Amino acid sequence: MPVRHLMRLIAAALAAVLVLSGCQGGGSAPVVVGETKTGGIATVAEVNAFTSFNPFSADGNTDINSKIGAVTHSGFHFLDQTARVVRNDKFGGYEKISDQPLKVRYTVNEGVKWSDGEAIDAGDLLLAWAAGSGYFDDEDPALGTGTTYFDSAADTGGLAGTVLPELGDDGRSITLEYTQPYADWEVAFDIGLPAHVVAAKGGLSDEDALVKLLEESPRGNPEKPAVNADLKKVADFWNSGFNTSAIPDDPSLYLSSGPFIVQDIVPDVSMKMVRNRDYVWGQEPRLDEINVRFTASFPAAVDALRNGQADIIAPQPSAGNEAIFAGLTSQGVTVERYSQSGYDHLDLNFTGPFAAREVREAFLKTVPREAIVEAVVGDLLPDAKPLDSHVFLPGQPKYGDTVKNNGSEAYADVDIEGAKKLLAGKTPTIRILFNRDNPNRAESFGLIRDSAKLAGFTVVDAGEGNADWTRSLGSSNHDATLLGWIGTGAGVSRVPQIFRTGAGSNFNGFSDDAADKAMAELSGTTDLGKQDDLLVAVDKRLWENAYGLPLYQTVGATAVGPRITGVKSSAGPLGVWWNVWEWRLA
């Protein structure tokens, strides 16, 4: 979820103050072709502030970075609003050429290129595989030895089961061979960052040198760790070299392969994207320009829509704000509210005061989940209740049966006396990290702090601002985190991405042999019934380990003004951005 993370996968809803700078509504005069208008400008108000041009890294994988990445990158496939995989044959193609062993060949079409004119080729594919596979890693998390090179947000469990890929003679293809079946093979791989840029910035002479380095470097062996200095320099740049909240001086750091190119950024305030005129290898957009305003303020986003300074808003709704939408429909605004494929949650670090299981259990007994749901969700969802599963959402077939047996009933109600008994006179100090600019997270923090105090805990505000807090995930400057994940709804890799030992989005150090075994089997089975059984097993282990608490399923809200049409909401992490090419002047 995710959110750094794919289910970041929830994307943590973040934001800054609304400033009317550089993102005015309105648009250029459209060109009329038949009955279809092309050209013009749309302005979108988003909750989070942009922080990275690498949405594939653990640091960069937030919801807004992923949204911008989706409209500035193209690839072999995308997910529609129902989470169905849609192939992009204009970009290239992929085919399963063998079942035993599983082999998949990917080929980029001729003429597909980055916005600097460089062709997208086998080197780009090989780099994407290296970053997503963990092939070169030799880290042993238990011993604290070895190196993790590419800090990918996605779970590496699937691509980790591949051998060194074979590059095609055409220079545009790559064949992946899996050593074992992989359930999510169709969505496991796609293009990432430009290899020629990563090579140059990583200290190599050119892309060919990067390909040679990747092909000649040995597979990582945790039993015999050895630092590959050249590879580490390349990976270090991949991990953090694209992080920025402003427009880089070097245009190679924000190349596009998609329908739009970023042209300007006012840090924490706005972003301007213009149409990529060379882009013909995918769905071609109708608009010439999209501006993005970053604001966490629900009322400010609605006001911007009312006064024409925004055409599309996707604010994070909260209880008590429903009335703000009143009157919008009479102005020609289309309003939609829906359940997202995501949830907010409280995660406890398995170090510091929470290294002791009884302290984790005690703290969880103080969390007022009912009060949080009432304060944050209210009547936004009918019969809203606390979420009682870490891996299923209400409405999914397995949810009802799972919550009866997973152990969630132990935390159904606040139990201050039970918490005191577990603490046995101890008064731990707990630092909670959260996004201070997110009103829903701030509300949750205050309720947790006040309740935990009754049992003897001292809860410290370790929150940070919109643009900074995600960088602290996985650090030692806090003991617990309030965040969210939002998943694509496709496949099962979201679960090991978050909960597997050492996974890219496992920020709290959770490690459990039984859960790891179930997740390993989960990745290798395509039997949907078996997948559900394994997910149930993982969920039960999370509750038994006092991992943390799921709080509530998140609610999505989209409002579209009368100037723009073609906007459709998705319950997944891209929200309205999944079909940006269909947006047009009404």
Coordinates of C-alpha atoms in Angstrom, one line a residue:
M1 CA 0.0 0.0 0.0
P2 CA 0.7 1.8 0.6
V3 CA 1.4 3.1 -0.2
R4 CA 6.3 4.0 -0.3
H5 CA 5.1 0.7 -1.2
L6 CA 2.7 -0.9 -4.6
M7 CA -0.1 -1.9 -1.9
R8 CA 1.4 1.4 -1.3
L9 CA 0.0 -0.7 -2.9
I10 CA -1.7 2.3 0.2
A11 CA -0.6 5.0 -0.6
A12 CA -0.4 7.2 2.3
A13 CA -2.5 10.3 1.8
L14 CA -0.2 13.3 2.3
A15 CA -0.2 17.0 1.4
A16 CA 0.8 20.6 1.6
V17 CA -1.0 24.0 1.8
L18 CA -3.0 25.1 -1.2
V19 CA -1.3 28.0 -2.9
L20 CA -2.6 29.5 -6.1
S21 CA 0.7 29.3 -7.9
G22 CA 1.2 28.2 -11.5
C23 CA -1.8 25.9 -11.6
Q24 CA -4.7 28.1 -12.8
G25 CA -7.8 26.5 -14.4
G26 CA -8.8 27.2 -17.9
G27 CA -7.2 26.1 -21.1
S28 CA -6.2 26.8 -24.6
A29 CA -8.6 26.8 -27.4
P30 CA -9.4 23.3 -28.5
V31 CA -8.9 21.9 -32.0
V32 CA -12.1 20.2 -33.2
V33 CA -11.7 16.9 -35.1
G34 CA -15.1 15.7 -36.1
E35 CA -17.0 15.7 -32.9
T36 CA -14.0 15.1 -30.6
K37 CA -12.3 18.1 -29.0
T38 CA -8.5 17.9 -28.5
G39 CA -6.2 20.2 -26.8
G40 CA -6.8 22.3 -23.7
I41 CA -5.7 22.2 -20.0
A42 CA -7.0 20.4 -17.0
T43 CA -6.1 21.0 -13.3
V44 CA -6.2 18.3 -10.7
A45 CA -6.0 18.9 -6.9
E46 CA -4.1 16.0 -5.2
V47 CA -3.6 15.3 -1.5
N48 CA 0.1 14.4 -1.6
A49 CA 3.2 16.4 -2.6
F50 CA 5.5 15.0 -5.2
T51 CA 8.9 13.7 -4.0
S52 CA 10.5 11.4 -6.6
F53 CA 10.8 10.5 -10.2
N54 CA 11.4 6.9 -9.2
P55 CA 8.1 5.5 -8.0
F56 CA 9.6 2.0 -8.1
S57 CA 11.9 2.5 -5.1
A58 CA 11.0 2.1 -1.5
D59 CA 11.5 5.8 -0.8
G60 CA 9.7 6.9 -3.9
N61 CA 6.7 4.6 -4.0
T62 CA 4.0 7.0 -2.7
D63 CA 0.6 7.4 -4.3
I64 CA 1.3 10.8 -6.0
N65 CA 4.7 9.7 -7.3
S66 CA 3.1 6.5 -8.7
K67 CA 0.4 8.6 -10.3
I68 CA 2.9 10.9 -12.0
G69 CA 5.0 8.0 -12.9
A70 CA 2.0 6.3 -14.6
V71 CA 1.4 9.2 -17.0
T72 CA 5.0 9.8 -17.7
H73 CA 5.9 6.2 -18.3
S74 CA 4.6 3.6 -20.7
G75 CA 4.9 -0.2 -20.7
F76 CA 3.7 -3.6 -21.7
H77 CA 0.4 -3.4 -19.8
F78 CA -1.8 -1.4 -17.4
L79 CA -4.7 -2.2 -15.1
D80 CA -8.1 -0.8 -15.9
Q81 CA -10.6 0.4 -13.2
T82 CA -11.7 -3.2 -12.6
A83 CA -8.0 -4.3 -12.0
R84 CA -8.1 -6.2 -15.3
V85 CA -4.8 -6.5 -17.1
V86 CA -4.9 -4.6 -20.4
R87 CA -2.0 -5.2 -22.8
N88 CA -0.4 -2.3 -24.7
D89 CA 0.5 -3.8 -28.0
K90 CA 1.6 -0.4 -29.3
F91 CA 4.5 -0.4 -26.8
G92 CA 5.5 -4.0 -27.3
G93 CA 4.4 -7.5 -26.5
Y94 CA 5.1 -10.5 -24.2
E95 CA 4.4 -14.1 -24.5
K96 CA 4.7 -17.2 -22.4
I97 CA 6.9 -19.5 -24.5
S98 CA 7.2 -22.4 -22.0
D99 CA 5.3 -23.7 -18.9
Q100 CA 8.0 -26.0 -17.6
P101 CA 10.1 -24.1 -16.9
L102 CA 8.1 -21.0 -17.0
K103 CA 9.6 -18.7 -19.7
V104 CA 8.3 -15.3 -20.8
R105 CA 9.7 -13.2 -23.6
Y106 CA 9.2 -9.4 -23.6
T107 CA 9.9 -7.4 -26.8
V108 CA 9.7 -3.6 -27.2
N109 CA 8.5 -2.4 -30.6
E110 CA 10.8 -0.4 -32.9
G111 CA 10.5 3.3 -32.5
V112 CA 9.6 3.4 -28.9
K113 CA 11.9 5.8 -27.1
W114 CA 12.6 8.0 -24.1
S115 CA 11.9 11.7 -24.5
D116 CA 15.6 12.5 -25.1
G117 CA 15.4 10.3 -28.3
E118 CA 17.2 7.3 -26.9
A119 CA 15.5 4.0 -27.8
I120 CA 13.9 1.9 -25.1
D121 CA 15.7 -1.4 -25.5
A122 CA 17.1 -4.6 -23.9
G123 CA 19.3 -2.6 -21.5
D124 CA 16.3 -0.9 -20.0
L125 CA 14.6 -4.3 -19.6
L126 CA 17.7 -5.8 -18.0
L127 CA 17.9 -2.9 -15.5
A128 CA 14.2 -3.3 -14.6
W129 CA 14.8 -7.0 -14.0
A130 CA 17.9 -6.3 -11.8
A131 CA 16.0 -3.7 -9.7
G132 CA 13.0 -5.9 -9.2
S133 CA 14.6 -9.3 -8.7
G134 CA 17.0 -8.9 -5.8
Y135 CA 19.2 -11.2 -7.9
F136 CA 22.5 -9.6 -6.7
D137 CA 21.5 -9.2 -3.0
D138 CA 23.6 -11.1 -0.4
E139 CA 22.1 -9.6 2.7
D140 CA 21.2 -11.8 5.6
P141 CA 18.7 -9.7 7.7
A142 CA 19.0 -12.0 10.7
L143 CA 22.8 -11.6 10.9
G144 CA 22.9 -8.0 9.6
T145 CA 25.5 -9.0 7.0
G146 CA 25.7 -8.5 3.2
T147 CA 24.2 -5.9 0.9
T148 CA 20.8 -5.1 -0.6
Y149 CA 21.6 -3.3 -3.9
F150 CA 18.3 -2.0 -5.5
D151 CA 15.9 -0.9 -2.8
S152 CA 12.8 -1.9 -4.7
A153 CA 9.3 -1.2 -3.2
A154 CA 7.8 -4.2 -4.9
D155 CA 8.2 -7.7 -3.5
T156 CA 11.2 -9.4 -5.1
G157 CA 9.9 -12.9 -4.3
G158 CA 8.6 -13.6 -7.9
L159 CA 11.5 -12.3 -10.0
A160 CA 13.9 -13.7 -7.4
G161 CA 13.0 -17.1 -8.8
T162 CA 14.4 -16.2 -12.3
V163 CA 17.9 -17.0 -13.7
L164 CA 20.0 -14.4 -15.4
P165 CA 17.9 -13.2 -18.4
E166 CA 18.7 -13.9 -22.0
L167 CA 18.8 -10.8 -24.2
G168 CA 17.6 -11.1 -27.8
D169 CA 19.7 -10.5 -30.8
D170 CA 17.3 -7.7 -31.9
G171 CA 18.5 -5.6 -28.9
R172 CA 14.9 -5.0 -27.9
S173 CA 13.9 -8.2 -26.1
I174 CA 14.5 -10.2 -23.0
T175 CA 13.5 -13.7 -21.9
L176 CA 12.8 -14.4 -18.2
E177 CA 13.1 -18.0 -17.0
Y178 CA 11.5 -18.9 -13.6
T179 CA 13.0 -21.8 -11.6
Q180 CA 9.5 -22.4 -10.1
P181 CA 5.9 -21.5 -11.0
Y182 CA 4.9 -17.9 -10.2
A183 CA 1.3 -16.9 -9.7
D184 CA 1.6 -13.2 -10.7
W185 CA 3.9 -13.7 -13.7
E186 CA 1.8 -11.5 -16.0
V187 CA 2.1 -8.4 -13.8
A188 CA 5.5 -9.2 -12.3
F189 CA 7.6 -7.3 -14.8
D190 CA 7.5 -4.1 -16.9
I191 CA 9.8 -1.3 -17.9
G192 CA 11.3 1.0 -15.3
L193 CA 13.9 3.8 -15.4
P194 CA 16.2 4.7 -18.4
A195 CA 19.3 2.5 -18.3
H196 CA 21.5 5.0 -20.2
V197 CA 20.8 7.6 -17.5
V198 CA 21.4 5.2 -14.6
A199 CA 24.6 4.0 -16.2
A200 CA 26.0 7.5 -16.7
K201 CA 25.0 8.8 -13.3
G202 CA 26.2 5.5 -11.7
G203 CA 29.8 6.1 -12.9
L204 CA 29.8 3.9 -16.0
S205 CA 30.8 4.9 -19.5
D206 CA 27.5 4.0 -21.2
E207 CA 24.5 1.6 -21.2
D208 CA 26.6 -1.2 -22.8
A209 CA 28.9 -1.0 -19.8
L210 CA 25.8 -1.4 -17.5
V211 CA 24.6 -4.4 -19.4
K212 CA 28.1 -6.0 -19.2
L213 CA 28.2 -5.3 -15.5
L214 CA 24.8 -6.9 -14.8
E215 CA 25.6 -9.9 -17.1
E216 CA 29.0 -10.6 -15.5
S217 CA 28.2 -9.9 -11.8
P218 CA 27.6 -13.1 -9.9
R219 CA 24.3 -13.9 -8.1
G220 CA 24.3 -12.8 -4.5
N221 CA 25.1 -15.4 -1.9
P222 CA 24.2 -14.5 1.7
E223 CA 26.5 -17.3 3.0
K224 CA 29.5 -15.6 1.3
P225 CA 28.7 -11.9 1.0
A226 CA 31.0 -9.7 -1.0
V227 CA 30.4 -6.1 -2.0
N228 CA 30.3 -5.4 -5.7
A229 CA 31.5 -1.7 -5.6
D230 CA 30.5 -0.9 -9.2
L231 CA 27.1 -2.4 -8.9
K232 CA 26.5 -0.6 -5.6
K233 CA 27.3 2.8 -7.1
V234 CA 24.8 2.1 -9.8
A235 CA 22.1 0.9 -7.4
D236 CA 22.7 3.7 -5.0
F237 CA 21.9 6.2 -7.7
W238 CA 18.8 4.1 -8.8
N239 CA 17.7 4.2 -5.1
S240 CA 17.9 7.9 -4.4
G241 CA 19.2 9.8 -7.5
F242 CA 15.7 10.6 -8.8
N243 CA 14.4 11.9 -5.5
T244 CA 13.4 15.5 -5.6
S245 CA 10.6 17.9 -4.9
A246 CA 11.7 20.4 -7.5
I247 CA 12.4 20.2 -11.2
P248 CA 16.0 19.0 -11.6
D249 CA 18.5 21.1 -13.5
D250 CA 19.5 17.9 -15.5
P251 CA 16.5 17.0 -17.8
S252 CA 17.8 13.4 -18.0
L253 CA 16.5 12.9 -14.5
Y254 CA 12.9 13.3 -15.6
L255 CA 12.7 11.6 -19.0
S256 CA 9.3 10.4 -20.2
S257 CA 8.2 7.4 -22.1
G258 CA 4.5 8.1 -21.6
P259 CA 1.9 10.6 -22.8
F260 CA 3.0 13.5 -20.7
I261 CA 6.3 15.1 -19.7
V262 CA 6.9 17.1 -16.5
Q263 CA 7.8 20.7 -17.4
D264 CA 7.8 22.5 -14.1
I265 CA 7.4 22.0 -10.3
V266 CA 6.8 24.5 -7.5
P267 CA 7.9 22.4 -4.5
D268 CA 5.0 21.2 -2.3
V269 CA 2.6 23.5 -4.3
S270 CA 2.1 22.4 -7.9
M271 CA 3.4 20.6 -11.0
K272 CA 2.9 21.2 -14.7
M273 CA 2.9 18.4 -17.3
V274 CA 2.7 18.9 -21.0
R275 CA 1.8 16.5 -23.8
N276 CA 4.7 14.3 -25.1
R277 CA 4.3 15.0 -28.8
D278 CA 6.5 12.1 -29.8
Y279 CA 4.3 9.5 -27.9
V280 CA 2.5 7.2 -30.3
W281 CA 3.1 3.8 -28.6
G282 CA 0.0 3.8 -26.4
Q283 CA -3.3 5.5 -25.8
E284 CA -2.9 9.1 -27.1
P285 CA -4.1 11.8 -24.8
R286 CA -6.7 14.4 -25.8
L287 CA -5.4 17.2 -23.5
D288 CA -2.3 19.3 -24.1
E289 CA -1.5 20.1 -20.5
I290 CA -2.3 18.8 -17.0
N291 CA -1.6 20.9 -13.9
V292 CA -1.5 19.4 -10.4
R293 CA -2.1 21.3 -7.2
F294 CA -1.0 19.7 -3.9
T295 CA -3.3 20.3 -1.0
A296 CA -4.4 18.2 2.0
S297 CA -7.2 20.6 2.8
F298 CA -10.5 19.1 1.9
P299 CA -12.4 22.5 2.0
A300 CA -9.6 24.2 0.0
A301 CA -9.8 21.6 -2.7
V302 CA -13.6 21.9 -3.0
D303 CA -13.3 25.7 -3.1
A304 CA -10.7 25.4 -5.9
L305 CA -13.2 23.3 -7.8
R306 CA -16.1 25.7 -7.2
N307 CA -14.1 28.8 -8.4
G308 CA -12.6 27.2 -11.4
Q309 CA -9.0 26.8 -10.1
A310 CA -9.3 23.0 -10.3
D311 CA -11.3 20.7 -12.6
I312 CA -10.8 17.4 -10.8
I313 CA -10.3 16.9 -7.1
A314 CA -9.7 13.7 -5.2
P315 CA -9.5 14.9 -1.6
Q316 CA -9.3 12.5 1.3
P317 CA -12.8 12.6 2.8
S318 CA -13.4 12.4 6.5
A319 CA -16.4 12.3 8.8
G320 CA -18.2 15.6 9.0
N321 CA -17.1 16.8 5.6
E322 CA -20.0 15.5 3.6
A323 CA -21.8 18.8 3.8
I324 CA -19.0 20.5 1.9
F325 CA -20.0 18.7 -1.2
A326 CA -23.5 20.2 -0.9
G327 CA -24.4 22.3 -3.9
L328 CA -21.7 21.1 -6.2
T329 CA -24.0 18.9 -8.3
S330 CA -26.2 21.9 -9.0
Q331 CA -23.1 23.6 -10.5
G332 CA -22.6 20.7 -13.0
V333 CA -20.0 18.9 -10.8
T334 CA -20.1 15.1 -10.8
V335 CA -19.4 13.7 -7.3
E336 CA -18.4 10.0 -6.7
R337 CA -17.7 8.3 -3.4
Y338 CA -16.4 4.7 -3.2
S339 CA -14.5 2.1 -1.1
Q340 CA -10.9 2.0 -2.1
S341 CA -8.8 -1.2 -2.3
G342 CA -6.8 0.1 0.7
Y343 CA -6.8 0.6 4.4
D344 CA -5.2 2.7 7.2
H345 CA -3.3 0.8 9.9
L346 CA -1.0 1.1 12.9
D347 CA 2.2 -0.9 12.6
L348 CA 4.5 -1.6 15.6
N349 CA 8.3 -1.9 15.2
F350 CA 9.7 -5.2 16.5
T351 CA 12.6 -3.3 18.2
G352 CA 12.8 -0.9 21.1
P353 CA 10.0 -1.1 23.6
F354 CA 7.9 -3.2 21.2
A355 CA 10.6 -6.0 21.0
A356 CA 8.7 -7.5 24.0
R357 CA 5.5 -9.1 22.8
E358 CA 3.5 -8.3 26.0
V359 CA 4.2 -4.6 25.4
R360 CA 2.9 -4.9 21.9
E361 CA -0.2 -6.6 23.1
A362 CA -0.7 -4.1 25.8
F363 CA -0.5 -1.1 23.5
L364 CA -2.9 -2.7 20.9
K365 CA -5.4 -3.2 23.7
T366 CA -5.5 0.6 24.2
V367 CA -6.2 1.5 20.6
P368 CA -9.8 2.9 20.3
R369 CA -10.6 1.6 16.8
E370 CA -14.3 2.2 17.1
A371 CA -13.7 5.9 18.0
I372 CA -11.2 6.2 15.2
V373 CA -13.7 4.9 12.7
E374 CA -16.4 7.2 14.0
A375 CA -14.1 10.2 13.9
V376 CA -12.5 9.6 10.5
V377 CA -15.0 7.5 8.4
G378 CA -18.3 8.4 10.1
D379 CA -21.2 7.9 7.7
L380 CA -19.0 8.0 4.6
L381 CA -19.4 4.2 4.3
P382 CA -22.7 2.6 5.4
D383 CA -22.3 0.7 8.7
A384 CA -18.5 1.5 8.8
K385 CA -16.7 -0.8 11.3
P386 CA -13.0 -1.3 12.3
L387 CA -11.2 -3.5 9.8
D388 CA -10.4 -7.0 11.3
S389 CA -8.0 -8.4 8.7
H390 CA -4.5 -7.5 7.5
V391 CA -4.9 -9.2 4.1
F392 CA -8.7 -9.1 3.2
L393 CA -11.1 -6.3 2.9
P394 CA -14.9 -6.3 3.6
G395 CA -16.7 -7.5 0.6
Q396 CA -14.1 -10.0 -0.4
P397 CA -15.5 -13.5 -0.1
K398 CA -13.1 -14.8 2.5
Y399 CA -13.3 -11.8 4.9
G400 CA -16.2 -12.9 7.0
D401 CA -14.9 -16.4 7.7
T402 CA -11.4 -15.2 8.3
V403 CA -12.2 -12.6 11.0
K404 CA -14.0 -15.2 13.1
N405 CA -10.8 -17.2 13.6
N406 CA -7.8 -15.0 13.1
G407 CA -7.6 -13.6 16.6
S408 CA -8.8 -10.1 15.9
E409 CA -11.5 -10.5 18.6
A410 CA -8.8 -9.9 21.2
Y411 CA -8.7 -6.3 20.2
A412 CA -12.4 -5.7 19.4
D413 CA -12.8 -3.3 22.3
V414 CA -10.5 -1.1 24.3
D415 CA -9.2 -3.0 27.4
I416 CA -7.2 -0.6 29.6
E417 CA -7.2 -2.9 32.6
G418 CA -5.9 -5.8 30.4
A419 CA -3.2 -3.5 29.1
K420 CA -2.1 -2.5 32.6
K421 CA -1.9 -6.1 33.7
L422 CA 0.4 -6.9 30.8
L423 CA 2.6 -3.9 31.5
A424 CA 2.9 -4.9 35.2
G425 CA 3.8 -1.4 36.3
K426 CA 6.0 -0.5 33.3
T427 CA 5.4 2.9 31.7
P428 CA 6.9 2.7 28.1
T429 CA 7.4 5.8 26.0
I430 CA 6.2 5.2 22.4
R431 CA 7.1 7.5 19.5
I432 CA 4.5 7.3 16.6
L433 CA 5.4 8.4 13.1
F434 CA 2.7 9.8 10.9
N435 CA 2.0 12.5 8.3
R436 CA 1.2 15.6 10.3
D437 CA -0.4 17.3 7.3
N438 CA -2.9 14.5 6.9
P439 CA -5.9 15.4 9.1
N440 CA -7.2 11.8 9.3
R441 CA -3.9 10.5 10.6
A442 CA -3.6 13.4 13.0
E443 CA -7.0 12.6 14.3
S444 CA -6.1 8.9 14.8
F445 CA -2.9 9.8 16.5
G446 CA -4.7 12.0 19.1
L447 CA -7.2 9.3 19.9
I448 CA -4.5 6.7 20.3
R449 CA -2.3 8.9 22.5
D450 CA -5.1 9.8 24.9
S451 CA -6.3 6.2 25.3
A452 CA -2.8 4.7 25.7
K453 CA -2.1 7.2 28.4
L454 CA -4.8 5.6 30.6
A455 CA -2.8 2.4 30.7
G456 CA 0.6 4.1 31.6
F457 CA 2.0 4.7 28.1
T458 CA 3.6 8.0 27.2
V459 CA 2.9 8.5 23.5
V460 CA 5.2 11.0 21.7
D461 CA 4.4 12.8 18.5
A462 CA 7.1 11.7 16.0
G463 CA 5.1 13.0 13.0
E464 CA 6.7 14.7 10.1
G465 CA 5.5 16.9 7.2
N466 CA 3.9 15.8 4.0
A467 CA 7.1 15.7 1.9
D468 CA 9.4 14.2 4.6
W469 CA 7.6 11.5 6.7
T470 CA 7.9 8.6 4.2
R471 CA 11.7 8.9 4.3
S472 CA 11.6 7.9 8.0
L473 CA 9.8 4.6 7.3
G474 CA 12.2 1.9 8.3
S475 CA 14.3 4.2 10.5
S476 CA 14.9 4.0 14.2
N477 CA 13.5 7.4 15.1
H478 CA 10.0 5.9 16.0
D479 CA 8.4 2.9 17.5
A480 CA 5.1 2.7 15.6
T481 CA 3.7 4.1 12.4
L482 CA 0.3 5.3 11.2
L483 CA 0.1 4.8 7.5
G484 CA -2.0 3.4 4.7
W485 CA -1.7 0.9 1.9
I486 CA -3.6 0.8 -1.3
G487 CA -3.4 -2.2 -3.6
T488 CA -4.0 -2.7 -7.3
G489 CA -6.4 -5.6 -6.8
A490 CA -4.3 -7.8 -9.2
G491 CA -2.4 -10.8 -7.9
V492 CA -1.2 -11.7 -4.5
S493 CA 2.3 -10.2 -4.4
R494 CA 1.1 -7.3 -2.3
V495 CA 1.1 -9.5 0.8
P496 CA 4.8 -10.7 0.7
Q497 CA 5.8 -7.2 -0.3
I498 CA 4.7 -5.9 3.1
F499 CA 5.0 -8.9 5.5
R500 CA 7.8 -11.1 4.2
T501 CA 11.1 -11.0 6.1
G502 CA 13.4 -8.4 4.6
A503 CA 10.8 -7.3 1.9
G504 CA 11.0 -3.9 0.4
S505 CA 8.0 -2.6 2.2
N506 CA 8.5 -4.4 5.5
F507 CA 9.4 -1.3 7.5
N508 CA 8.8 -2.6 11.1
G509 CA 11.1 -5.6 11.0
F510 CA 8.4 -8.3 11.2
S511 CA 9.8 -11.8 10.7
D512 CA 7.9 -15.1 11.2
D513 CA 9.0 -18.4 9.7
A514 CA 5.5 -19.8 9.4
A515 CA 4.3 -16.7 7.6
D516 CA 7.3 -16.7 5.3
K517 CA 6.7 -20.3 4.4
A518 CA 3.0 -19.6 3.6
M519 CA 4.0 -16.5 1.5
A520 CA 6.6 -18.5 -0.4
E521 CA 3.9 -21.0 -1.3
L522 CA 1.5 -18.3 -2.1
S523 CA 3.7 -16.8 -4.7
G524 CA 4.1 -20.2 -6.4
T525 CA 0.4 -21.3 -6.7
T526 CA -2.2 -20.2 -9.3
D527 CA -5.0 -22.1 -7.5
L528 CA -7.3 -19.3 -6.2
G529 CA -8.7 -21.5 -3.4
K530 CA -5.2 -22.4 -2.2
Q531 CA -4.2 -18.8 -2.4
D532 CA -7.1 -17.9 0.0
D533 CA -6.1 -20.6 2.4
L534 CA -2.5 -19.3 2.5
L535 CA -3.7 -15.7 3.0
V536 CA -5.8 -16.9 5.9
A537 CA -2.7 -18.5 7.4
V538 CA -0.6 -15.3 7.0
D539 CA -3.4 -13.2 8.5
K540 CA -3.6 -15.4 11.6
R541 CA 0.2 -15.3 12.2
L542 CA 0.1 -11.5 12.0
W543 CA -2.6 -11.3 14.7
E544 CA -0.8 -13.9 16.9
N545 CA 2.4 -11.9 16.7
A546 CA 0.7 -8.6 17.7
Y547 CA 2.0 -7.1 14.5
G548 CA -0.2 -4.0 14.7
L549 CA -3.8 -3.2 13.9
P550 CA -5.7 -2.6 10.7
L551 CA -8.0 0.4 11.4
Y552 CA -10.5 1.0 8.6
Q553 CA -11.0 0.6 4.9
T554 CA -10.2 3.9 3.2
V555 CA -12.8 5.9 1.3
G556 CA -12.3 7.5 -2.1
A557 CA -13.9 10.6 -3.3
T558 CA -13.8 12.3 -6.7
A559 CA -15.4 15.4 -8.0
V560 CA -15.2 16.6 -11.6
G561 CA -16.1 20.0 -12.8
P562 CA -18.2 20.7 -15.9
R563 CA -15.2 21.6 -18.2
I564 CA -13.7 18.1 -18.2
T565 CA -15.2 14.8 -19.2
G566 CA -13.9 11.2 -19.6
V567 CA -12.8 10.9 -16.0
K568 CA -13.4 7.5 -14.3
S569 CA -12.4 6.5 -10.8
S570 CA -10.5 3.4 -9.9
A571 CA -10.5 1.8 -6.5
G572 CA -6.7 1.1 -6.9
P573 CA -3.7 3.4 -6.3
L574 CA -4.0 5.4 -9.5
G575 CA -7.5 6.7 -8.7
V576 CA -8.7 8.8 -11.6
W577 CA -5.2 8.8 -13.3
W578 CA -5.5 5.3 -14.8
N579 CA -7.3 6.6 -18.0
V580 CA -5.7 10.0 -18.3
W581 CA -5.7 9.7 -22.1
E582 CA -9.5 9.8 -22.1
W583 CA -9.7 13.2 -20.3
R584 CA -11.0 15.9 -22.6
L585 CA -12.8 19.2 -22.7
A586 CA -16.5 18.7 -22.3

